[in-house]
C-alpha cells in the first residue's frame, strides 16, 4: 500500500502518466505501521522533495515508541 501511495505522489509506476504539475493532495493520512515500507519512510520521502514537502501529513498510529513519535514530529 505504501509503495502505491509513493507511486501516486511521485507519478511513478502505475501512475507514471499522471501530470505531476497537478497536486490533488490536500492532506495525507498516514499510518506508521505499514507493510513493506514503514510509514516514517513514506513521510521522509514526501517531506524531502521540494514538490511535495508542503503537503500536510497527519500520522495515525498505535505506536507507543518514543523514537517513532519524535521522528514523526521532527518531519513536521
Tab-separated table of N, CA and C in Angstrom:
chain	number	residue	atom	x	y	z
A	1	UNK	N	0.814	-1.190	0.000
A	1	UNK	CA	0.000	0.000	0.000
A	1	UNK	C	0.865	1.263	0.000
A	2	UNK	N	1.888	1.304	0.816
A	2	UNK	CA	2.750	2.478	0.890
A	2	UNK	C	3.470	2.710	-0.429
A	3	UNK	N	3.881	1.629	-1.066
A	3	UNK	CA	4.558	1.760	-2.363
A	3	UNK	C	3.628	2.408	-3.377
A	4	UNK	N	2.350	2.008	-3.375
A	4	UNK	CA	1.371	2.590	-4.289
A	4	UNK	C	1.176	4.074	-3.987
A	5	UNK	N	1.158	4.416	-2.722
A	5	UNK	CA	0.995	5.821	-2.332
A	5	UNK	C	2.164	6.654	-2.840
A	6	UNK	N	3.377	6.132	-2.672
A	6	UNK	CA	4.552	6.849	-3.173
A	6	UNK	C	4.526	6.954	-4.692
A	7	UNK	N	4.092	5.893	-5.362
A	7	UNK	CA	3.963	5.943	-6.825
A	7	UNK	C	2.987	7.043	-7.235
A	8	UNK	N	1.871	7.159	-6.535
A	8	UNK	CA	0.885	8.190	-6.856
A	8	UNK	C	1.457	9.585	-6.616
A	9	UNK	N	2.036	9.795	-5.454
A	9	UNK	CA	2.558	11.115	-5.098
A	9	UNK	C	3.644	11.558	-6.069
A	10	UNK	N	4.530	10.635	-6.464
A	10	UNK	CA	5.675	10.990	-7.310
A	10	UNK	C	5.502	10.623	-8.783
A	11	UNK	N	4.281	10.226	-9.168
A	11	UNK	CA	3.959	9.921	-10.573
A	11	UNK	C	4.900	8.868	-11.163
A	12	UNK	N	5.047	7.766	-10.453
A	12	UNK	CA	5.878	6.664	-10.928
A	12	UNK	C	5.028	5.399	-10.996
A	13	UNK	N	5.615	4.331	-11.523
A	13	UNK	CA	4.905	3.053	-11.589
A	13	UNK	C	3.611	3.175	-12.357
A	14	UNK	N	2.548	2.663	-11.794
A	14	UNK	CA	1.219	2.682	-12.406
A	14	UNK	C	0.747	4.106	-12.704
A	15	UNK	N	1.249	5.083	-11.977
A	15	UNK	CA	0.809	6.474	-12.114
A	15	UNK	C	1.801	7.340	-12.905
A	16	UNK	N	2.676	6.713	-13.664
A	16	UNK	CA	3.691	7.445	-14.416
A	16	UNK	C	3.081	8.436	-15.406
A	17	UNK	N	1.872	8.185	-15.867
A	17	UNK	CA	1.228	9.075	-16.824
A	17	UNK	C	0.502	10.243	-16.186
A	18	UNK	N	0.420	10.259	-14.863
A	18	UNK	CA	-0.285	11.338	-14.172
A	18	UNK	C	0.525	12.624	-14.263
A	19	UNK	N	-0.152	13.733	-14.464
A	19	UNK	CA	0.502	15.029	-14.578
A	19	UNK	C	1.045	15.449	-13.212
A	20	UNK	N	2.348	15.489	-13.079
A	20	UNK	CA	2.992	15.809	-11.803
A	20	UNK	C	2.779	17.265	-11.395
A	21	UNK	N	2.422	18.110	-12.335
A	21	UNK	CA	2.201	19.524	-12.027
A	21	UNK	C	0.891	19.738	-11.262
A	22	UNK	N	-0.010	18.771	-11.362
A	22	UNK	CA	-1.285	18.863	-10.662
A	22	UNK	C	-1.177	18.098	-9.349
A	23	UNK	N	-1.320	18.801	-8.248
A	23	UNK	CA	-1.225	18.172	-6.928
A	23	UNK	C	-2.622	18.038	-6.332
A	24	UNK	N	-3.237	16.880	-6.498
A	24	UNK	CA	-4.595	16.707	-5.990
A	24	UNK	C	-4.654	16.473	-4.480
A	25	UNK	N	-3.506	16.363	-3.851
A	25	UNK	CA	-3.473	16.038	-2.430
A	25	UNK	C	-3.553	17.282	-1.559
A	26	UNK	N	-4.534	17.305	-0.683
A	26	UNK	CA	-4.687	18.405	0.274
A	26	UNK	C	-4.083	18.024	1.613
A	27	UNK	N	-4.153	16.740	1.941
A	27	UNK	CA	-3.606	16.213	3.190
A	27	UNK	C	-3.387	14.708	3.004
A	28	UNK	N	-2.400	14.183	3.676
A	28	UNK	CA	-2.126	12.745	3.634
A	28	UNK	C	-2.345	12.192	5.031
A	29	UNK	N	-3.188	11.170	5.138
A	29	UNK	CA	-3.364	10.432	6.397
A	29	UNK	C	-2.460	9.216	6.302
A	30	UNK	N	-1.562	9.062	7.238
A	30	UNK	CA	-0.527	8.047	7.135
A	30	UNK	C	-0.404	7.245	8.421
A	31	UNK	N	-0.421	5.940	8.288
A	31	UNK	CA	-0.191	5.046	9.417
A	31	UNK	C	1.297	4.689	9.439
A	32	UNK	N	1.897	4.667	10.596
A	32	UNK	CA	3.313	4.303	10.685
A	32	UNK	C	3.552	2.821	10.466
A	33	UNK	N	2.581	2.008	10.813
A	33	UNK	CA	2.738	0.560	10.733
A	33	UNK	C	2.185	0.040	9.405
A	34	UNK	N	2.973	0.183	8.354
A	34	UNK	CA	2.578	-0.264	7.021
A	34	UNK	C	3.422	-1.458	6.598
A	35	UNK	N	2.870	-2.348	5.775
A	35	UNK	CA	3.664	-3.475	5.284
A	35	UNK	C	4.692	-3.009	4.256
A	36	UNK	N	5.828	-3.634	4.246
A	36	UNK	CA	6.923	-3.421	3.293
A	36	UNK	C	7.650	-2.095	3.470
A	37	UNK	N	6.943	-0.965	3.398
A	37	UNK	CA	7.579	0.342	3.561
A	37	UNK	C	7.022	0.982	4.830
A	38	UNK	N	7.885	1.328	5.749
A	38	UNK	CA	7.490	1.952	7.014
A	38	UNK	C	6.883	3.328	6.748
A	39	UNK	N	5.873	3.690	7.503
A	39	UNK	CA	5.225	4.986	7.350
A	39	UNK	C	6.176	6.159	7.518
A	40	UNK	N	7.162	6.009	8.387
A	40	UNK	CA	8.153	7.075	8.553
A	40	UNK	C	8.995	7.237	7.292
A	41	UNK	N	9.266	6.143	6.600
A	41	UNK	CA	9.996	6.230	5.334
A	41	UNK	C	9.182	6.991	4.297
A	42	UNK	N	7.883	6.720	4.260
A	42	UNK	CA	6.991	7.424	3.329
A	42	UNK	C	7.009	8.915	3.645
A	43	UNK	N	6.827	9.279	4.905
A	43	UNK	CA	6.819	10.680	5.307
A	43	UNK	C	8.151	11.353	4.994
A	44	UNK	N	9.247	10.657	5.243
A	44	UNK	CA	10.578	11.207	4.968
A	44	UNK	C	10.739	11.522	3.483
A	45	UNK	N	10.316	10.600	2.615
A	45	UNK	CA	10.436	10.822	1.168
A	45	UNK	C	9.570	11.982	0.707
A	46	UNK	N	8.368	12.077	1.246
A	46	UNK	CA	7.468	13.165	0.853
A	46	UNK	C	8.005	14.512	1.317
A	47	UNK	N	8.476	14.584	2.543
A	47	UNK	CA	8.976	15.847	3.093
A	47	UNK	C	10.339	16.248	2.538
A	48	UNK	N	11.077	15.305	1.970
A	48	UNK	CA	12.402	15.597	1.416
A	48	UNK	C	12.337	16.173	0.002
A	49	UNK	N	11.195	16.064	-0.640
A	49	UNK	CA	11.066	16.503	-2.027
A	49	UNK	C	10.431	17.892	-2.081
A	50	UNK	N	11.054	18.808	-2.811
A	50	UNK	CA	10.561	20.182	-2.920
A	50	UNK	C	9.132	20.255	-3.447
A	51	UNK	N	8.763	19.340	-4.329
A	51	UNK	CA	7.428	19.365	-4.936
A	51	UNK	C	6.334	18.936	-3.963
A	52	UNK	N	6.682	18.149	-2.966
A	52	UNK	CA	5.654	17.557	-2.105
A	52	UNK	C	5.779	17.917	-0.626
A	53	UNK	N	6.831	18.604	-0.255
A	53	UNK	CA	7.052	18.850	1.172
A	53	UNK	C	5.995	19.742	1.812
A	54	UNK	N	5.239	20.484	1.000
A	54	UNK	CA	4.199	21.357	1.566
A	54	UNK	C	2.891	20.619	1.873
A	55	UNK	N	2.759	19.376	1.410
A	55	UNK	CA	1.547	18.609	1.668
A	55	UNK	C	1.523	18.221	3.147
A	56	UNK	N	0.483	18.619	3.881
A	56	UNK	CA	0.411	18.239	5.289
A	56	UNK	C	0.222	16.725	5.449
A	57	UNK	N	0.904	16.163	6.416
A	57	UNK	CA	0.774	14.739	6.719
A	57	UNK	C	0.268	14.599	8.149
A	58	UNK	N	-0.846	13.883	8.286
A	58	UNK	CA	-1.380	13.556	9.600
A	58	UNK	C	-1.050	12.093	9.851
A	59	UNK	N	-0.288	11.843	10.891
A	59	UNK	CA	0.132	10.472	11.182
A	59	UNK	C	-0.765	9.893	12.267
A	60	UNK	N	-1.314	8.738	11.964
A	60	UNK	CA	-2.113	7.997	12.935
A	60	UNK	C	-1.376	6.698	13.234
A	61	UNK	N	-1.285	6.375	14.498
A	61	UNK	CA	-0.555	5.162	14.846
A	61	UNK	C	-0.929	4.689	16.249
A	62	UNK	N	-0.723	3.425	16.445
A	62	UNK	CA	-0.895	2.859	17.782
A	62	UNK	C	0.462	2.709	18.466
A	63	UNK	N	1.510	3.131	17.792
A	63	UNK	CA	2.860	3.005	18.326
A	63	UNK	C	3.030	3.844	19.588
A	64	UNK	N	3.639	3.253	20.574
A	64	UNK	CA	3.987	3.957	21.799
A	64	UNK	C	5.497	4.194	21.865
A	65	UNK	N	6.191	3.860	20.778
A	65	UNK	CA	7.644	4.009	20.716
A	65	UNK	C	8.004	5.490	20.696
A	66	UNK	N	8.778	5.916	21.656
A	66	UNK	CA	9.192	7.310	21.749
A	66	UNK	C	9.926	7.746	20.485
A	67	UNK	N	10.749	6.856	19.944
A	67	UNK	CA	11.515	7.156	18.733
A	67	UNK	C	10.580	7.455	17.558
A	68	UNK	N	9.526	6.657	17.389
A	68	UNK	CA	8.566	6.865	16.301
A	68	UNK	C	7.890	8.224	16.437
A	69	UNK	N	7.462	8.547	17.635
A	69	UNK	CA	6.755	9.808	17.864
A	69	UNK	C	7.669	11.018	17.625
A	70	UNK	N	8.888	10.947	18.131
A	70	UNK	CA	9.837	12.051	17.954
A	70	UNK	C	10.184	12.232	16.478
A	71	UNK	N	10.392	11.131	15.766
A	71	UNK	CA	10.714	11.216	14.339
A	71	UNK	C	9.550	11.802	13.551
A	72	UNK	N	8.349	11.378	13.860
A	72	UNK	CA	7.165	11.900	13.173
A	72	UNK	C	7.023	13.405	13.399
A	73	UNK	N	7.186	13.869	14.630
A	73	UNK	CA	7.102	15.304	14.905
A	73	UNK	C	8.230	16.071	14.214
A	74	UNK	N	9.416	15.490	14.178
A	74	UNK	CA	10.550	16.155	13.537
A	74	UNK	C	10.347	16.338	12.036
A	75	UNK	N	9.581	15.427	11.432
A	75	UNK	CA	9.300	15.553	9.996
A	75	UNK	C	8.276	16.639	9.704
A	76	UNK	N	7.626	17.122	10.722
A	76	UNK	CA	6.640	18.201	10.552
A	76	UNK	C	5.271	17.673	10.311
